[in-house]
Short mmCIF file of C-alpha atoms in Angstrom, two decimals:
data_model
loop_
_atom_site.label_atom_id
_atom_site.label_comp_id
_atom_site.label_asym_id
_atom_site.label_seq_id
_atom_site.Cartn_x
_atom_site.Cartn_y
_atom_site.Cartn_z
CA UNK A 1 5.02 6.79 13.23
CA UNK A 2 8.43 8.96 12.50
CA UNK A 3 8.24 12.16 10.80
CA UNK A 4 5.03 11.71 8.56
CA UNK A 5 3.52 14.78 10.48
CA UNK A 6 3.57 16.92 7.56
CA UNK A 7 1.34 14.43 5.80
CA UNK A 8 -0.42 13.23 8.69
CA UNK A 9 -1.93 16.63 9.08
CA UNK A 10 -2.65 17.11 5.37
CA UNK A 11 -5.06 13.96 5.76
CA UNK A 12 -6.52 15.79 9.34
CA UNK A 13 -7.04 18.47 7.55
CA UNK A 14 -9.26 17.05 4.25
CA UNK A 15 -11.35 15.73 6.94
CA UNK A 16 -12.09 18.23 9.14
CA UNK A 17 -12.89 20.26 5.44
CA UNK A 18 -15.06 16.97 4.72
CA UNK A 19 -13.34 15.78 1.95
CA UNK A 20 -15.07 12.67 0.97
CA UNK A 21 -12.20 10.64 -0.31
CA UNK A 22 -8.65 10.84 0.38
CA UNK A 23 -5.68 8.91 -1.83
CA UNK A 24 -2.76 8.03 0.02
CA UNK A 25 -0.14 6.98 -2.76
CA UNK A 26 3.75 5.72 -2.07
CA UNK A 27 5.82 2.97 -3.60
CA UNK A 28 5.75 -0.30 -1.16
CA UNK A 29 6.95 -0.18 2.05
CA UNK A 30 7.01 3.09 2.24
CA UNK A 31 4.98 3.89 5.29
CA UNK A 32 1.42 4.22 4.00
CA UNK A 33 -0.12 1.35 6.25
CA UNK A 34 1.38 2.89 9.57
CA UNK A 35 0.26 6.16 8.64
CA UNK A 36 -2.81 5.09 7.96
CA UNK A 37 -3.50 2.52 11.24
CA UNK A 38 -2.03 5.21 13.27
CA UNK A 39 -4.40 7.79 12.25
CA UNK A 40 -6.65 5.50 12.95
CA UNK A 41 -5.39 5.05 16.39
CA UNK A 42 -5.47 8.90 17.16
CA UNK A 43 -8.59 10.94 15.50
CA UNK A 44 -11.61 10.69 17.05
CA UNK A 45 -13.34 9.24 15.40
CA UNK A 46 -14.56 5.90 14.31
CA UNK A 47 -12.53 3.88 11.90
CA UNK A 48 -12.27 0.43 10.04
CA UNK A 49 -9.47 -1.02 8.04
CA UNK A 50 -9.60 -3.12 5.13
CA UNK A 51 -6.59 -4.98 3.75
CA UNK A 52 -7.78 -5.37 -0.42
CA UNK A 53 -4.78 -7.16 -1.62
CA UNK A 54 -4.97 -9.65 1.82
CA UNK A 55 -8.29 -10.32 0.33
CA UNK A 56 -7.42 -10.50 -3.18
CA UNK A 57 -4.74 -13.12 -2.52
CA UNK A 58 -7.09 -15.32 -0.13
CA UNK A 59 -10.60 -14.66 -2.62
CA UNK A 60 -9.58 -13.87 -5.82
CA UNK A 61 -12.68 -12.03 -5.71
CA UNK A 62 -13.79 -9.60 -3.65
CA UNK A 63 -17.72 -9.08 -3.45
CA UNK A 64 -20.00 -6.94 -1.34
CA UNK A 65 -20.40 -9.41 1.28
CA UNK A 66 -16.85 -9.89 2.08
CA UNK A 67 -16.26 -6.30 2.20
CA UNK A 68 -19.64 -6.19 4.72
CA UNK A 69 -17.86 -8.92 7.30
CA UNK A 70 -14.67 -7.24 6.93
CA UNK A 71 -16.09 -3.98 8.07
CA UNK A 72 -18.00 -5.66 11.46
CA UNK A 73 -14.51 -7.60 11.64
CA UNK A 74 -12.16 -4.16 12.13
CA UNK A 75 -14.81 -2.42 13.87
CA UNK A 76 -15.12 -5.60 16.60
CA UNK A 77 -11.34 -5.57 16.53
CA UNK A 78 -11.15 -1.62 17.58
CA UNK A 79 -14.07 -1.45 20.03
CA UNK A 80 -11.78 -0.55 22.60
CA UNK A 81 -11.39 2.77 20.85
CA UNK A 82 -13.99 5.13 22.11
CA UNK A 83 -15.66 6.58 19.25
CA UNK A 84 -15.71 3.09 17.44
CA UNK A 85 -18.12 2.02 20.50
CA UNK A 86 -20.27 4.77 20.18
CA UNK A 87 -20.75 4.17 16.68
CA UNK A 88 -21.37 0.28 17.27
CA UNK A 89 -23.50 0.94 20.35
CA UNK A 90 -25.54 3.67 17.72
CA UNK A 91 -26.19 1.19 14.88
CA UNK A 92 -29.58 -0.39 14.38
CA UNK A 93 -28.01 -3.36 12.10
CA UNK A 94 -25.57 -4.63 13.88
CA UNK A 95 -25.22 -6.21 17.75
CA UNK A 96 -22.03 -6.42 20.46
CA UNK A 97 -22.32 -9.88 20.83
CA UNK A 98 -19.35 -12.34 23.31
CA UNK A 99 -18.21 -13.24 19.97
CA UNK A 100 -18.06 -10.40 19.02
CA UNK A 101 -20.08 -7.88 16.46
CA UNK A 102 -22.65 -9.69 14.52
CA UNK A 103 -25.56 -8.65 11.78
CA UNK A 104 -29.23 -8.90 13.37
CA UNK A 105 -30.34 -9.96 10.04
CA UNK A 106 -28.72 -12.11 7.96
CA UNK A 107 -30.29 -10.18 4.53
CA UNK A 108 -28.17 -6.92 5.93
CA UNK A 109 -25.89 -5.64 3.09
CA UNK A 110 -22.93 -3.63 2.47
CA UNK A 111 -25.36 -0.60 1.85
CA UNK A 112 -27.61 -1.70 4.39
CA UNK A 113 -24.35 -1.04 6.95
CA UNK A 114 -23.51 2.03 4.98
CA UNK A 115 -26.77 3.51 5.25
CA UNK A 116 -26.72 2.32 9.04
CA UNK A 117 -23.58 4.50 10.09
CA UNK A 118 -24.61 7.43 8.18
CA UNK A 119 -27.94 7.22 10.22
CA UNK A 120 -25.57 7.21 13.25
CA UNK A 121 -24.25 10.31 13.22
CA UNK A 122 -20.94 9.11 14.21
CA UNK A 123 -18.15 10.67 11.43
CA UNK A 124 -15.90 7.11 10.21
CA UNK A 125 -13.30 6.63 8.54
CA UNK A 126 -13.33 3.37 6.11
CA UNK A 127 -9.99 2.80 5.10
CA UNK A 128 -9.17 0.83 2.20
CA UNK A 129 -5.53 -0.61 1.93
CA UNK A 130 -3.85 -0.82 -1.68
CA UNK A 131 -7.31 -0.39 -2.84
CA UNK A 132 -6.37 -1.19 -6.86
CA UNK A 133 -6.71 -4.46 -5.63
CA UNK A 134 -10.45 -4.22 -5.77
CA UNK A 135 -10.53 -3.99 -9.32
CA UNK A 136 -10.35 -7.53 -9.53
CA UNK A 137 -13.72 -7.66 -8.08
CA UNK A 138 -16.86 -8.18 -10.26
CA UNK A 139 -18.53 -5.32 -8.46
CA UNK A 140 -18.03 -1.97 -9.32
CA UNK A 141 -16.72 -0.67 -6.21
CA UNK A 142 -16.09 2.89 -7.93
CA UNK A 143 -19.97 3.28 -8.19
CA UNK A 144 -20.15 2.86 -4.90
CA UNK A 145 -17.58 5.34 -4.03
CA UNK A 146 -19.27 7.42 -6.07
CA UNK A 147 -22.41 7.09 -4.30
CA UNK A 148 -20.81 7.58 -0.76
CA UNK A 149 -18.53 10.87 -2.42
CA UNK A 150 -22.04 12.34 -3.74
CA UNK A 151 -24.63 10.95 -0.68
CA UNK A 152 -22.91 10.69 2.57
CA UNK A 153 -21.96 13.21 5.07
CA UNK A 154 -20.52 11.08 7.72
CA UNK A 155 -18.08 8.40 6.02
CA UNK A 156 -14.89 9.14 4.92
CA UNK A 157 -12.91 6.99 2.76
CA UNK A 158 -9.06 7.05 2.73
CA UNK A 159 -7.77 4.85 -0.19
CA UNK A 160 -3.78 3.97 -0.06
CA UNK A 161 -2.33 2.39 -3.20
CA UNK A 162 1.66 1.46 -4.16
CA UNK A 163 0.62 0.48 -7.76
CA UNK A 164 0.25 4.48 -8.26
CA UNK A 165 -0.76 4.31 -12.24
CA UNK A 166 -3.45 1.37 -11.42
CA UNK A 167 -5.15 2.74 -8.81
CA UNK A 168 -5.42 5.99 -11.18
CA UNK A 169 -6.45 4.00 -13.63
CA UNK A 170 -9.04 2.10 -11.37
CA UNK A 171 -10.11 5.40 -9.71
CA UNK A 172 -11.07 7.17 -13.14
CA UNK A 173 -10.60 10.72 -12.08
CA UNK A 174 -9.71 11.98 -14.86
CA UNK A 175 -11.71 9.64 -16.75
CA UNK A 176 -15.16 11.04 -18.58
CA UNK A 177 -16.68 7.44 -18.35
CA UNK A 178 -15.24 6.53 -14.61
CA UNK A 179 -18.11 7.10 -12.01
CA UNK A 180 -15.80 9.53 -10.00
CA UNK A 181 -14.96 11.40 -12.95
CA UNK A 182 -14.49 14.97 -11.33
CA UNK A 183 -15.22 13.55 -7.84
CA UNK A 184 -13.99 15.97 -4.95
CA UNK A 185 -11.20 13.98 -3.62
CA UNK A 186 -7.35 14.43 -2.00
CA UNK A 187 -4.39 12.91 -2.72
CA UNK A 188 -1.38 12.70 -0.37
CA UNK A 189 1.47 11.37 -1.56
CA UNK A 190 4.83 9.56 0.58
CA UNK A 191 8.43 9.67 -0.53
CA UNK A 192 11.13 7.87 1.07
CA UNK A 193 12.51 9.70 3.60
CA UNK A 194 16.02 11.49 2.52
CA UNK A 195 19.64 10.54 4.13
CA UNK A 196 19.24 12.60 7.50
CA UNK A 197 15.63 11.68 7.73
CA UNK A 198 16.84 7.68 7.56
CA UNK A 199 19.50 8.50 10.01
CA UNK A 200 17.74 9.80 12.02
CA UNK A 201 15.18 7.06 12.01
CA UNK A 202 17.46 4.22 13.00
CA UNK A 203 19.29 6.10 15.71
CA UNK A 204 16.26 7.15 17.34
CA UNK A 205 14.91 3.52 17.21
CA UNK A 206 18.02 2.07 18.79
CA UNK A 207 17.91 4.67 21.25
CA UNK A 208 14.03 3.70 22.29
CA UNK A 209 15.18 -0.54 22.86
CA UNK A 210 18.30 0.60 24.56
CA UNK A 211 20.63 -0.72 21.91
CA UNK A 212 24.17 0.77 21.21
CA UNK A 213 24.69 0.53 17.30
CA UNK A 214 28.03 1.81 15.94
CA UNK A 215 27.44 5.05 14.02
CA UNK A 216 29.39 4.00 11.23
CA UNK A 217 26.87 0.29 10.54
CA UNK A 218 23.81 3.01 11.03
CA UNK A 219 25.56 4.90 8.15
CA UNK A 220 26.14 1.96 5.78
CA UNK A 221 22.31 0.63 6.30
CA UNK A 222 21.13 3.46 5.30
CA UNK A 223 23.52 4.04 2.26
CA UNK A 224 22.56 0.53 1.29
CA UNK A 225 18.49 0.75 2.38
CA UNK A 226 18.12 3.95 0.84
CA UNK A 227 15.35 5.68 2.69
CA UNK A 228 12.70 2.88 2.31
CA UNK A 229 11.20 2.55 5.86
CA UNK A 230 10.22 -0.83 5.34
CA UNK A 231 13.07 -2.00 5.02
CA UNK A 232 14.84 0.65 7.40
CA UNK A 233 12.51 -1.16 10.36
CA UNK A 234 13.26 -4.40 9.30
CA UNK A 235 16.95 -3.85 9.67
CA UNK A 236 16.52 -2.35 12.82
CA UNK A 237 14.49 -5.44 14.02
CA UNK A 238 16.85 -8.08 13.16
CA UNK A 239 19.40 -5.53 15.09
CA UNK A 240 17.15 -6.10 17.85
CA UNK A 241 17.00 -9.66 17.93
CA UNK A 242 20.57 -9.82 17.75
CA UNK A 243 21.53 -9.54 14.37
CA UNK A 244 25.41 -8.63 12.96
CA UNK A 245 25.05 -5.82 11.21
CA UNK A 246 26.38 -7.60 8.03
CA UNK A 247 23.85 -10.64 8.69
CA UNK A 248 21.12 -8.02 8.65
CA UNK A 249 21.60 -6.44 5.74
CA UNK A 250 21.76 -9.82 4.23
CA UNK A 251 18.20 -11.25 5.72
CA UNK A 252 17.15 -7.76 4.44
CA UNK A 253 18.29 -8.72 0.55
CA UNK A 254 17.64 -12.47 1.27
CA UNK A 255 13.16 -10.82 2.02
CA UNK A 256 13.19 -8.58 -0.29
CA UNK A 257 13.96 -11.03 -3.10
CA UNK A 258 11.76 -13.28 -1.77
CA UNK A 259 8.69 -10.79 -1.69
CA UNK A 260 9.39 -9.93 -5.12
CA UNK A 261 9.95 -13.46 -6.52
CA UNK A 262 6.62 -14.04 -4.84
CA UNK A 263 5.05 -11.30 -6.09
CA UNK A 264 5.74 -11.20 -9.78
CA UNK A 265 5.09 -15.27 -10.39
CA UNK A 266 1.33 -13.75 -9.58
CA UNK A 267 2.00 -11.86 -13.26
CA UNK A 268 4.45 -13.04 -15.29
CA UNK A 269 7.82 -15.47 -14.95
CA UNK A 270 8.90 -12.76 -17.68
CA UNK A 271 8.40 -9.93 -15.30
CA UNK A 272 10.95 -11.52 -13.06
CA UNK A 273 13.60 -11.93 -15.88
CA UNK A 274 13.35 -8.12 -17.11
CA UNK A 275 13.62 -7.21 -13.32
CA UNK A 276 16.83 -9.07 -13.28
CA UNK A 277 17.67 -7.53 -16.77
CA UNK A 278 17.36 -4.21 -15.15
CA UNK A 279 18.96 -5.02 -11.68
CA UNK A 280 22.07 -6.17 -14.08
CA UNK A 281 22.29 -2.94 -15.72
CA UNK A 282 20.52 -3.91 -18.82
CA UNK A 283 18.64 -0.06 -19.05
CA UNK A 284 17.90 -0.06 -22.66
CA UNK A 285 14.65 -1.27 -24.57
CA UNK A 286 17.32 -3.57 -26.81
CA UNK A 287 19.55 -4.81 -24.15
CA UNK A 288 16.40 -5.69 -22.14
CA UNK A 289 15.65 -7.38 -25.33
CA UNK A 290 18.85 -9.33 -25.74
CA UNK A 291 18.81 -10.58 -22.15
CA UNK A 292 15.44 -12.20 -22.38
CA UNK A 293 15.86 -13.93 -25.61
CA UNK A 294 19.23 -15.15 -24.39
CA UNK A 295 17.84 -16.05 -20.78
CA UNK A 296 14.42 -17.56 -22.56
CA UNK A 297 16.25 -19.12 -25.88
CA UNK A 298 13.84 -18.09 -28.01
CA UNK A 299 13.01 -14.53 -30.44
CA UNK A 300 10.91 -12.13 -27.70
CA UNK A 301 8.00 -10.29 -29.79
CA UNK A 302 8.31 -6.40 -29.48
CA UNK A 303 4.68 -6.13 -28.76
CA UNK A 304 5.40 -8.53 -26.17
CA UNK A 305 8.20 -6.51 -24.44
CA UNK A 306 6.72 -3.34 -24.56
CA UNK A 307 3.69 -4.96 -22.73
CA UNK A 308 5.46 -6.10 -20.13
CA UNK A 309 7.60 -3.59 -19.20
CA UNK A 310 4.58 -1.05 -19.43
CA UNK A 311 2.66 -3.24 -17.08
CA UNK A 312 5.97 -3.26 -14.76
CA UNK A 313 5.72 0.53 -14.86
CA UNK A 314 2.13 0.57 -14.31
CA UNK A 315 2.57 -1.58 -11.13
CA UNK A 316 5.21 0.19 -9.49
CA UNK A 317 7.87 -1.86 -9.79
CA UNK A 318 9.93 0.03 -12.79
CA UNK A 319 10.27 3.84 -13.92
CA UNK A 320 11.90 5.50 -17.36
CA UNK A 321 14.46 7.73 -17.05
CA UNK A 322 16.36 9.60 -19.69
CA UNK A 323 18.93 6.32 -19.39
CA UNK A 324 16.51 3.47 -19.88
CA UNK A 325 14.42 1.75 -17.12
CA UNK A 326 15.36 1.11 -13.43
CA UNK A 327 13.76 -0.34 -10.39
CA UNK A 328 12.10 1.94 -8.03
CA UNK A 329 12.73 -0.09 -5.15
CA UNK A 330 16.98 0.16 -5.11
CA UNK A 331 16.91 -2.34 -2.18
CA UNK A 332 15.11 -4.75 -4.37
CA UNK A 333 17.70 -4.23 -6.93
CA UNK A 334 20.59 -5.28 -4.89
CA UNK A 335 18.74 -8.05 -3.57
CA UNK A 336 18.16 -9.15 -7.47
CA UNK A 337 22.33 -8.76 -8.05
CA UNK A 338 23.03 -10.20 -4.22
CA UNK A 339 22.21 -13.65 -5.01
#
């Protein structure tokens, strides 16, 4: 982890006050799983991590039971850690088995292990990554937050989510009907880190493998990267394994439209088109217009357009500005214009 301290302590710090659920918010790839699995690493205290949009994308559902396994799952995979021991070594539902941590009884359900660990003892952390994801799920998993925020002394949940306006939305605080309506809760929130923050990022890295990168390439990667550490690290890997620093930046655009290509035929072919609208300079509602009914061949419904590019706001992929619309992600918009 590079200089998330500031937030890293903000999250220490709602749990040592026992706040009972902490929201972790940042576009994509902007550190929030590392900050996360490295807190993880570090408190003490026992932890599991659960990847929502991994299981979205394998389940297209994600019920109680899945969400049970994949609890035993990250605990078995941390027992090394010492307070995740003591907690499995404490529990009444659950045994250390050679392959690995298994459920005495097959009826044992997600509260079942809920109400187990809060009969530990132990404090845990439960984290749930890009948890709007569970919203596709026919259970209500707010209730259940809800339950654990009212109910439970000893779990902790720390929810991280890069489609900021749906997991609000999901979430309900400030929703009279949502089951965590009013719900104490925390939310920390990760920019991308600023020009001497980025710098200072990639030299250090280099520095750490031993490699000698020319101050002026650092310079340009970061003018180009902008500050997203996902990117930032993925430079700096293909660096390591012997990258150019021009053929870098390229397998940086050449992922980057990939992953979003990939990720917005999930939604919409349309989503991709007004994403290339934008990346084009197209910043207006009526030149976003023209583009897509010149690019589809066909009249575009207003009601149609405004859906869209409200759903690409809601999912973190756009933002309105006094100009018009732009892409949050500027490395994804030069990967949309690079071709």
């Amino acid at each position: 982890m590079f200089d998330r301290e500031y937030e890293f302590e903000r999250i220490i710090s709602a749990i040592d006050d026992g706040v009972p659920l902490i929201v972790l918010t940042g576009i994509r790839r902007v550190g929030k799983t590392t900050l996360v699995r490295v807190l993880l690493n570090e408190i003490d205290m026992a932890g599991g991590y659960i990847d929502a949009r991994k299981l979205w994308s394998i389940h297209a559902n994600i019920p109680p039971e899945l969400i049970k396994k994949e609890i035993a799952k990250s605990l078995d995979a941390r027992k090394s850690y010492a307070p995740v021991m003591r907690l499995l070594r404490s529990l009444k539902s659950v045994t250390i088995a050679g392959s690995g941590v298994e459920f005495k009884d097959n009826e044992t359900n997600l509260i079942d292990i809920l109400d187990d660990i809060e009969k530990s003892g132990e404090r845990t952390l439960i984290v749930f990554d890009e948890a709007q994801y569970l919203r596709y799920s026919n259970y209500d998993y707010t209730a259940l937050f809800a339950s654990l925020n009212d109910n439970y002394e000893n779990i902790t949940l720390i929810l991280t989510g890069s489609e900021i306006q749906i997991l609000e939305e999901f979430l309900g605080f400030n929703d009279r009907y949502s089951p965590l309506y009013k719900r104490e809760h925390e939310i920390v929130h990760l920019d991308r880190f600023s020009r001497n923050e980025s710098l200072q990022y990639l030299r250090e890295g280099f520095r750490e493998v031993g490699l000698e990168i020319p101050e002026n390439e650092i310079e340009d990667a970061v003018e180009v990267l902008d500050g997203i550490v996902g990117w930032l690290r993925e430079y700096g890997w293909l660096r390591y394994r012997g990258r150019s620093h021009g053929v870098a930046i390229d397998e940086v655009f050449q992922r980057a439209k990939s992953d979003i290509i990939d990720e917005l035929s999930r939604y919409s072919k349309r989503y991709l088109t007004i994403m290339m609208a934008v990346a084009d300079g197209y910043l207006s509602w009526s030149s976003i217009k023209a583009y897509l009914e010149r690019v589809e061949g066909k009249r575009i419904n207003d009601g149609s357009l405004n859906t869209a590019l409200r759903n690409l706001i809601r999912y973190g992929y756009l933002e309105k500005r006094s100009d018009g619309y732009h892409i949050t992600d500027p490395v994804i918009e030069r990967a949309l214009r690079h071709g």
